[in-house]
Amino acid sequence: MPGGSGRFAPRGVTKTGSPAAVEILGPCLNGIIFEQEYHVKNDRIPISKLALDLDEFFSKIPKNKRYHIELRTEAYWVTPVFDVLKKHGVGLVFSHWTWLPPLRKQLAKVGMEFFNAGKQVVIRLITPLRMSYEESYAKAFPFDKMVLGMLDSEMIEDTAKIVNEAQKDKVQVNLIINNRAGGNAPLIAEKIAERLYKEKQQGLF
């Protein structure tokens, strides 16, 4: 998917009309993420055009219940776009990333709904909020421990919230954690697991 032009083209699609990853991995592939880069204000696409382009894009590629899209521009998290994703059964990725709002706000924006037709949701913990890739990489390197002051406790709480809501709707959660989100991905996963266990013990879900 291109960034500034606003046009969506089925790149990475093979001659047979299927995304290459589907043909290579088959049933071992659980999800396909289309990522749209962040758009600064002057490069943003009118919402009506974005919705039209997304509708056209997902109409052209083969139907598949494993599609998800990551929209890294908060301005695009709006109803006309959500309606197109629902129409095509495309999941919206919840991303803890530089210029997106907190995960809890993202969940509220979609009305606590999960759009993917395959009953899957993807959560990506990439960087701390308002911290660039370069800065987060420099702080987290060599990725062998948690970095003091880097991990956002709300990220852990919000991730648990999305997991709990997904469970209520019988939606499978796919959690992708980057070392840059706090220093060490396995240790971040451990903190999320501890949070979920604590909430279950307290009968919160």
Rosetta silent file (secondary structure, phi, psi, omega in degrees, C-alpha in Angstrom):
SEQUENCE: MPGGSGRFAPRGVTKTGSPAAVEILGPCLNGIIFEQEYHVKNDRIPISKLALDLDEFFSKIPKNKRYHIELRTEAYWVTPVFDVLKKHGVGLVFSHWTWLPPLRKQLAKVGMEFFNAGKQVVIRLITPLRMSYEESYAKAFPFDKMVLGMLDSEMIEDTAKIVNEAQKDKVQVNLIINNRAGGNAPLIAEKIAERLYKEKQQGLF
SCORE:     score description
SCORE:     0.000 S_00000001
   1 L     0.000  124.376  178.075    0.000    0.000    0.000 S_00000001
   2 L   -72.715  162.470 -176.760    1.510    3.356   -0.963 S_00000001
   3 L   -94.168  -75.547 -169.762    1.617    6.193    1.512 S_00000001
   4 L   -73.107  -25.359 -173.867    1.231    9.736    0.226 S_00000001
   5 L   -70.292  -30.785 -179.155   -0.586    9.078   -3.030 S_00000001
   6 L    88.216  -11.436  178.368   -3.693    7.738   -1.385 S_00000001
   7 L   -87.693  142.219  179.062   -4.122    5.057   -4.038 S_00000001
   8 L  -110.845  123.482  179.788   -4.155    1.443   -2.937 S_00000001
   9 L  -121.260  142.940 -177.227   -2.699   -1.103   -5.322 S_00000001
  10 L   -75.139   63.998  176.696   -2.591   -4.869   -4.787 S_00000001
  11 L   -71.439  151.488 -179.507    1.180   -5.093   -4.544 S_00000001
  12 L    78.617   10.447  177.650    2.611   -8.410   -3.384 S_00000001
  13 E   -99.147  132.981 -175.108   -0.199  -10.217   -5.166 S_00000001
  14 L   -79.463  175.319 -178.816    0.866  -13.102   -7.392 S_00000001
  15 L   -63.566  -24.873  179.376   -0.202  -13.839  -10.956 S_00000001
  16 L   -82.177   -4.492  176.480   -2.851  -16.223   -9.654 S_00000001
  17 L    94.230    6.836  179.781   -4.439  -13.366   -7.738 S_00000001
  18 L  -112.044  146.126  173.008   -3.460  -14.407   -4.211 S_00000001
  19 E   -54.780  136.708 -175.731   -1.084  -12.667   -1.811 S_00000001
  20 H   -53.962  -38.438 -178.206    2.260  -14.445   -2.143 S_00000001
  21 H   -61.161  -34.298  179.997    2.329  -15.293    1.574 S_00000001
  22 H   -65.278  -43.634 -178.362   -0.917  -17.259    1.241 S_00000001
  23 H   -68.132  -34.005 -177.239    0.492  -19.423   -1.521 S_00000001
  24 H   -79.152  -45.913 -171.947    3.747  -20.041    0.344 S_00000001
  25 H   -97.951  -22.200  178.026    2.462  -20.600    3.893 S_00000001
  26 H    54.579 -131.094 -176.609   -1.086  -21.810    3.284 S_00000001
  27 H   -68.585  -11.348  178.591   -2.895  -22.844    6.493 S_00000001
  28 H   -76.615  -12.207 -178.806    0.176  -21.987    8.591 S_00000001
  29 L   -90.442  122.494 -175.585   -0.537  -18.293    7.994 S_00000001
  30 L   -97.725  -20.833 -178.836   -2.839  -16.827   10.619 S_00000001
  31 L  -163.187  150.301  177.347   -3.034  -13.207    9.462 S_00000001
  32 E  -123.389  119.893 -177.180   -2.014  -10.794    6.707 S_00000001
  33 E  -105.427  125.609  170.500   -1.349   -7.193    7.723 S_00000001
  34 E   -98.746  120.799 -176.278   -1.532   -4.296    5.276 S_00000001
  35 E  -106.978  126.475  173.081    0.314   -1.357    6.810 S_00000001
  36 E  -106.103  125.973 -176.654   -0.326    2.249    5.845 S_00000001
  37 L   -65.875  163.587  177.996    2.381    4.629    6.944 S_00000001
  38 L   -66.230  136.611  177.422    1.755    7.735    9.015 S_00000001
  39 L  -110.736  123.009  173.352    0.557   10.759    7.037 S_00000001
  40 L   -68.070  163.666 -170.963    1.465   14.247    8.191 S_00000001
  41 H   -53.628  -43.270 -177.051   -1.379   16.744    8.058 S_00000001
  42 H   -70.679  -16.096 -178.669   -0.541   18.154    4.625 S_00000001
  43 H  -102.640    2.210 -173.714   -0.396   14.677    3.076 S_00000001
  44 L   -72.414  145.807 -177.867   -3.618   13.318    4.482 S_00000001
  45 L   -88.874  137.193  174.446   -6.223   11.853    2.193 S_00000001
  46 L   -54.507  139.951 -174.878   -9.828   13.093    2.389 S_00000001
  47 H   -57.631  -41.277 -179.137  -11.820   10.538    4.353 S_00000001
  48 H   -61.766  -38.823  179.340  -14.316    9.956    1.548 S_00000001
  49 H   -71.080  -41.236  178.797  -11.489    9.203   -0.883 S_00000001
  50 H   -60.401  -45.825  179.647   -9.674    6.974    1.586 S_00000001
  51 H   -60.997  -41.812  179.254  -12.833    4.952    2.193 S_00000001
  52 H   -64.679  -43.518 -179.659  -13.386    4.644   -1.567 S_00000001
  53 H   -65.002  -41.267  177.886   -9.791    3.565   -2.187 S_00000001
  54 H   -64.232  -41.531  179.097   -9.931    0.977    0.587 S_00000001
  55 H   -61.669  -43.305  179.524  -13.201   -0.386   -0.751 S_00000001
  56 H   -65.128  -43.652 -178.772  -11.705   -0.656   -4.230 S_00000001
  57 H   -60.455  -51.180 -176.509   -8.522   -2.279   -2.942 S_00000001
  58 H   -75.120  -14.074  173.919  -10.235   -4.968   -0.909 S_00000001
  59 H   -79.432  -27.261 -175.466  -12.713   -5.592   -3.717 S_00000001
  60 H   -84.762  -32.854 -177.062   -9.872   -6.324   -6.153 S_00000001
  61 L   -87.062  158.784 -178.145   -7.813   -8.772   -4.133 S_00000001
  62 L   -58.583  143.703  177.785   -9.005  -12.308   -3.364 S_00000001
  63 L   -63.898  139.091 -179.682  -11.380  -12.650   -0.447 S_00000001
  64 L  -160.375  132.934 -178.290   -9.626  -13.852    2.684 S_00000001
  65 L   -80.057    1.385 -177.047  -10.629  -13.873    6.347 S_00000001
  66 L   -99.282    6.949 -176.859   -7.032  -13.282    7.438 S_00000001
  67 E   -78.670  139.596  172.958   -6.761   -9.642    6.323 S_00000001
  68 E  -140.221  153.855  176.555   -5.952   -6.842    8.795 S_00000001
  69 E  -128.934  138.606  176.860   -4.937   -3.238    8.199 S_00000001
  70 E  -108.569  111.056  178.744   -2.730   -1.017   10.316 S_00000001
  71 E  -102.237  111.202 -173.671   -3.635    2.660    9.954 S_00000001
  72 L   -92.535   12.296  177.552   -0.944    4.763   11.613 S_00000001
  73 L  -116.272  114.904 -175.061   -2.772    8.077   11.222 S_00000001
  74 H   -58.557  -32.681 -178.237   -5.323    8.733   13.956 S_00000001
  75 H   -60.474  -19.960 -179.208   -7.367   10.989   11.666 S_00000001
  76 H   -89.324   -3.422  178.871   -8.270    7.902    9.615 S_00000001
  77 L   -85.238   72.650 -174.787   -9.827    6.115   12.568 S_00000001
  78 L  -136.039  163.441 -172.794  -13.353    7.222   11.652 S_00000001
  79 H   -54.396  -47.276 -179.105  -16.733    5.658   10.863 S_00000001
  80 H   -57.754  -35.971  177.842  -16.623    5.760    7.016 S_00000001
  81 H   -71.823  -43.373  179.049  -13.345    3.836    7.097 S_00000001
  82 H   -59.292  -39.939 -178.940  -14.641    1.424    9.734 S_00000001
  83 H   -61.269  -38.664  178.479  -17.712    0.731    7.595 S_00000001
  84 H   -67.340  -42.475 -179.997  -15.529   -0.327    4.667 S_00000001
  85 H   -63.886  -40.996  177.008  -13.441   -2.607    6.855 S_00000001
  86 H   -62.251  -41.908 -179.591  -16.574   -4.212    8.281 S_00000001
  87 H   -56.612  -40.419 -176.410  -17.939   -4.709    4.766 S_00000001
  88 H   -98.857    1.675  179.137  -14.857   -6.667    3.755 S_00000001
  89 L    66.905   32.882 -177.720  -14.246   -8.352    7.109 S_00000001
  90 L   -96.285  125.701  179.754  -10.849   -6.679    7.495 S_00000001
  91 E   -73.612  149.713  175.244   -9.476   -6.386   11.006 S_00000001
  92 E  -103.379  122.103 -177.032   -8.086   -3.105   12.320 S_00000001
  93 L   -73.908  132.605  172.992   -4.724   -3.527   14.041 S_00000001
  94 E   -90.394  115.576 -174.214   -4.398   -1.996   17.507 S_00000001
  95 E  -120.493  126.921  170.855   -0.913   -0.471   17.573 S_00000001
  96 E   -91.093   96.319 -169.550    1.002    1.051   20.452 S_00000001
  97 L  -143.657  158.147 -172.353    3.088    3.270   18.218 S_00000001
  98 L   -32.248  -62.570 -170.292    4.666    6.733   18.127 S_00000001
  99 L  -106.000   13.572  175.027    1.846    8.890   16.749 S_00000001
 100 L   -96.406  158.559  177.940   -1.227    6.844   17.561 S_00000001
 101 L   -73.289  170.274  177.998   -3.392    7.396   20.658 S_00000001
 102 L   -55.631  154.545 -177.509   -3.305    4.960   23.594 S_00000001
 103 H   -57.739  -37.743 -179.219   -4.701    1.484   22.935 S_00000001
 104 H   -62.172  -38.219  178.043   -7.682    2.117   25.200 S_00000001
 105 H   -69.752  -36.842  176.849   -8.664    5.122   23.076 S_00000001
 106 H   -61.556  -44.247  179.189   -8.276    3.063   19.912 S_00000001
 107 H   -62.679  -38.437  178.718  -10.634    0.437   21.324 S_00000001
 108 H   -66.745  -37.783 -178.744  -13.142    3.154   22.217 S_00000001
 109 H   -61.142  -34.616 -179.371  -12.963    4.637   18.716 S_00000001
 110 L   -91.855   11.136  178.828  -14.116    1.359   17.163 S_00000001
 111 L    65.114   29.012  179.480  -16.902    0.982   19.727 S_00000001
 112 L    59.738   33.069  177.916  -15.129   -2.043   21.240 S_00000001
 113 L  -104.087  156.515  174.658  -15.783   -3.978   18.030 S_00000001
 114 L  -121.723  122.800 -168.227  -13.543   -6.403   16.173 S_00000001
 115 L   -90.363  -18.621 -172.482  -13.943   -6.266   12.399 S_00000001
 116 L   -66.064  128.782 -177.091  -12.040   -9.313   11.168 S_00000001
 117 L   -67.881  -20.276  179.656  -14.296  -11.925    9.567 S_00000001
 118 L   -89.954   10.504 -179.770  -12.059  -14.731   10.800 S_00000001
 119 L    58.840   47.147  177.411  -12.616  -13.786   14.460 S_00000001
 120 E  -126.769  153.138  171.480   -9.007  -12.663   14.890 S_00000001
 121 E  -139.606  145.542  178.875   -7.481   -9.465   16.233 S_00000001
 122 E  -115.020  130.426  172.755   -3.900   -8.211   16.033 S_00000001
 123 E  -117.648  128.097  178.061   -2.255   -6.070   18.711 S_00000001
 124 E  -117.911  121.861  175.692    1.184   -4.624   17.974 S_00000001
 125 E  -103.761  103.537 -168.118    3.310   -3.152   20.751 S_00000001
 126 L  -107.088  -58.299 -179.941    5.948   -1.286   18.774 S_00000001
 127 L  -140.266  163.397  168.449    7.271    1.821   20.523 S_00000001
 128 L   -63.051  154.089  177.260    6.370    4.015   23.486 S_00000001
 129 L   -63.963  143.675  178.173    3.924    6.776   22.548 S_00000001
 130 L    60.365   25.223  176.321    5.520    9.974   21.228 S_00000001
 131 L  -125.783  128.593 -176.274    8.888    8.257   20.883 S_00000001
 132 L   -70.691  164.866  175.926   10.513    7.769   17.483 S_00000001
 133 H   -56.693  -48.704 -176.036   11.870    4.515   16.129 S_00000001
 134 H   -61.116  -44.573 -179.137   15.425    5.810   16.405 S_00000001
 135 H   -67.354  -43.588 -179.026   15.038    6.967   20.001 S_00000001
 136 H   -66.526  -35.911  177.197   13.271    3.825   21.146 S_00000001
 137 H   -64.049  -46.940 -178.248   15.897    1.646   19.454 S_00000001
 138 H   -62.263  -39.258 -179.377   18.732    3.547   21.104 S_00000001
 139 H   -70.840  -39.632 -173.749   17.095    3.318   24.530 S_00000001
 140 H   -81.133  -27.872 -177.186   16.199   -0.377   24.267 S_00000001
 141 L   -58.373  136.757    8.505   19.441   -1.675   22.742 S_00000001
 142 L   -92.410   23.458  171.091   20.822   -4.339   23.338 S_00000001
 143 L    66.464   28.614 -176.908   17.294   -5.546   24.184 S_00000001
 144 L  -107.396    4.623  179.902   18.346   -7.798   27.066 S_00000001
 145 L  -162.294  165.404  173.285   16.421   -6.134   29.909 S_00000001
 146 L   -73.185  143.418 -177.713   13.572   -3.766   30.716 S_00000001
 147 L  -103.175  123.941 -177.772   14.627   -0.109   30.511 S_00000001
 148 L   -55.962  128.334  176.938   13.728    2.088   33.459 S_00000001
 149 L    82.235   -0.960 -177.090   11.131    4.707   32.528 S_00000001
 150 L   -93.996  -38.979 -177.165   10.518    3.285   29.054 S_00000001
 151 L   -76.774  129.519  177.880    7.632    0.897   29.622 S_00000001
 152 L   -91.031  116.755 -178.443    4.194    2.515   29.838 S_00000001
 153 H   -61.600  -30.444  178.452    2.102    0.744   32.488 S_00000001
 154 H   -66.657  -28.689  176.872   -1.055    1.834   30.657 S_00000001
 155 H   -62.392  -41.051  178.831    0.125   -0.126   27.612 S_00000001
 156 H   -65.717  -47.343 -179.590    0.059   -3.287   29.733 S_00000001
 157 H   -62.284  -44.113 -177.828   -3.365   -2.458   31.188 S_00000001
 158 H   -68.215  -37.255  177.009   -4.824   -1.524   27.803 S_00000001
 159 H   -61.882  -44.728  177.794   -3.474   -4.648   26.141 S_00000001
 160 H   -60.794  -38.713  179.085   -5.133   -6.746   28.842 S_00000001
 161 H   -61.044  -45.144  179.622   -8.361   -4.805   28.277 S_00000001
 162 H   -65.407  -42.126  178.586   -8.364   -5.620   24.558 S_00000001
 163 H   -59.252  -45.607 -179.255   -7.569   -9.280   25.272 S_00000001
 164 H   -63.867  -42.082  178.880  -10.458   -9.503   27.741 S_00000001
 165 H   -65.585  -38.417  178.937  -12.913   -7.852   25.346 S_00000001
 166 H   -64.262  -40.684  179.033  -11.789  -10.162   22.552 S_00000001
 167 H   -61.936  -38.388  177.945  -12.343  -13.202   24.750 S_00000001
 168 H   -59.909  -36.282 -178.333  -15.883  -12.066   25.465 S_00000001
 169 L   -92.982    8.551 -178.956  -16.526  -11.998   21.709 S_00000001
 170 L    57.696   42.181  178.124  -14.692  -15.311   21.140 S_00000001
 171 L  -105.351  132.201  178.945  -12.035  -13.512   19.092 S_00000001
 172 E   -80.222  134.703 -178.147   -8.516  -14.922   18.997 S_00000001
 173 E   -98.499  132.207  173.596   -5.781  -12.462   19.940 S_00000001
 174 E  -115.237  110.046 -174.471   -2.485  -12.275   18.072 S_00000001
 175 E  -105.900  120.764  179.666   -0.031  -10.202   20.100 S_00000001
 176 E  -112.462  119.517 -175.545    3.148   -8.918   18.446 S_00000001
 177 E  -117.555  129.893  177.170    5.668   -7.339   20.824 S_00000001
 178 L  -101.566  144.145  176.298    8.760   -5.412   19.814 S_00000001
 179 H   -53.638  -32.909 -175.575   11.773   -5.000   22.089 S_00000001
 180 H   -68.644   -9.640  179.631   11.519   -1.245   21.469 S_00000001
 181 H   -76.629  -11.564 -179.313    8.241   -1.075   23.392 S_00000001
 182 L  -176.314   -6.998  178.144   10.088   -1.331   26.694 S_00000001
 183 L   128.146  -42.696 -176.842   13.460   -3.000   26.339 S_00000001
 184 L  -152.388  116.135 -173.695   12.788   -6.727   26.081 S_00000001
 185 H   -61.374  -45.553  179.244    9.794   -8.349   24.379 S_00000001
 186 H   -59.885  -36.610  179.004    9.657  -11.587   26.437 S_00000001
 187 H   -71.266  -32.823  174.925    9.667   -9.596   29.674 S_00000001
 188 H   -65.776  -43.579  177.812    6.894   -7.354   28.360 S_00000001
 189 H   -59.274  -38.647  179.043    4.878  -10.466   27.482 S_00000001
 190 H   -62.944  -40.876  179.587    5.449  -11.714   31.021 S_00000001
 191 H   -66.413  -37.452  177.822    4.048   -8.492   32.483 S_00000001
 192 H   -66.591  -42.672  178.291    0.947   -8.769   30.289 S_00000001
 193 H   -61.869  -40.722  178.164    0.452  -12.384   31.361 S_00000001
 194 H   -63.415  -40.563  179.092    0.782  -11.358   35.011 S_00000001
 195 H   -63.719  -44.346  179.809   -1.800   -8.625   34.496 S_00000001
 196 H   -64.466  -40.891  179.365   -4.234  -11.029   32.864 S_00000001
 197 H   -64.260  -43.096  179.844   -3.742  -13.588   35.611 S_00000001
 198 H   -61.739  -43.292 -179.128   -4.306  -10.962   38.302 S_00000001
 199 H   -66.722  -37.088  178.624   -7.517   -9.750   36.662 S_00000001
 200 H   -66.266  -41.633  178.897   -8.796  -13.311   36.314 S_00000001
 201 H   -63.590  -31.242 -179.939   -8.078  -14.011   39.990 S_00000001
 202 L   -85.430   -0.888  179.657   -9.990  -10.861   40.901 S_00000001
 203 L    70.921   27.689 -178.202  -12.916  -11.994   38.773 S_00000001
 204 L   -81.343  -12.810  173.641  -12.659   -9.011   36.453 S_00000001
 205 L  -154.781    0.000    0.000  -13.292  -11.201   33.422 S_00000001
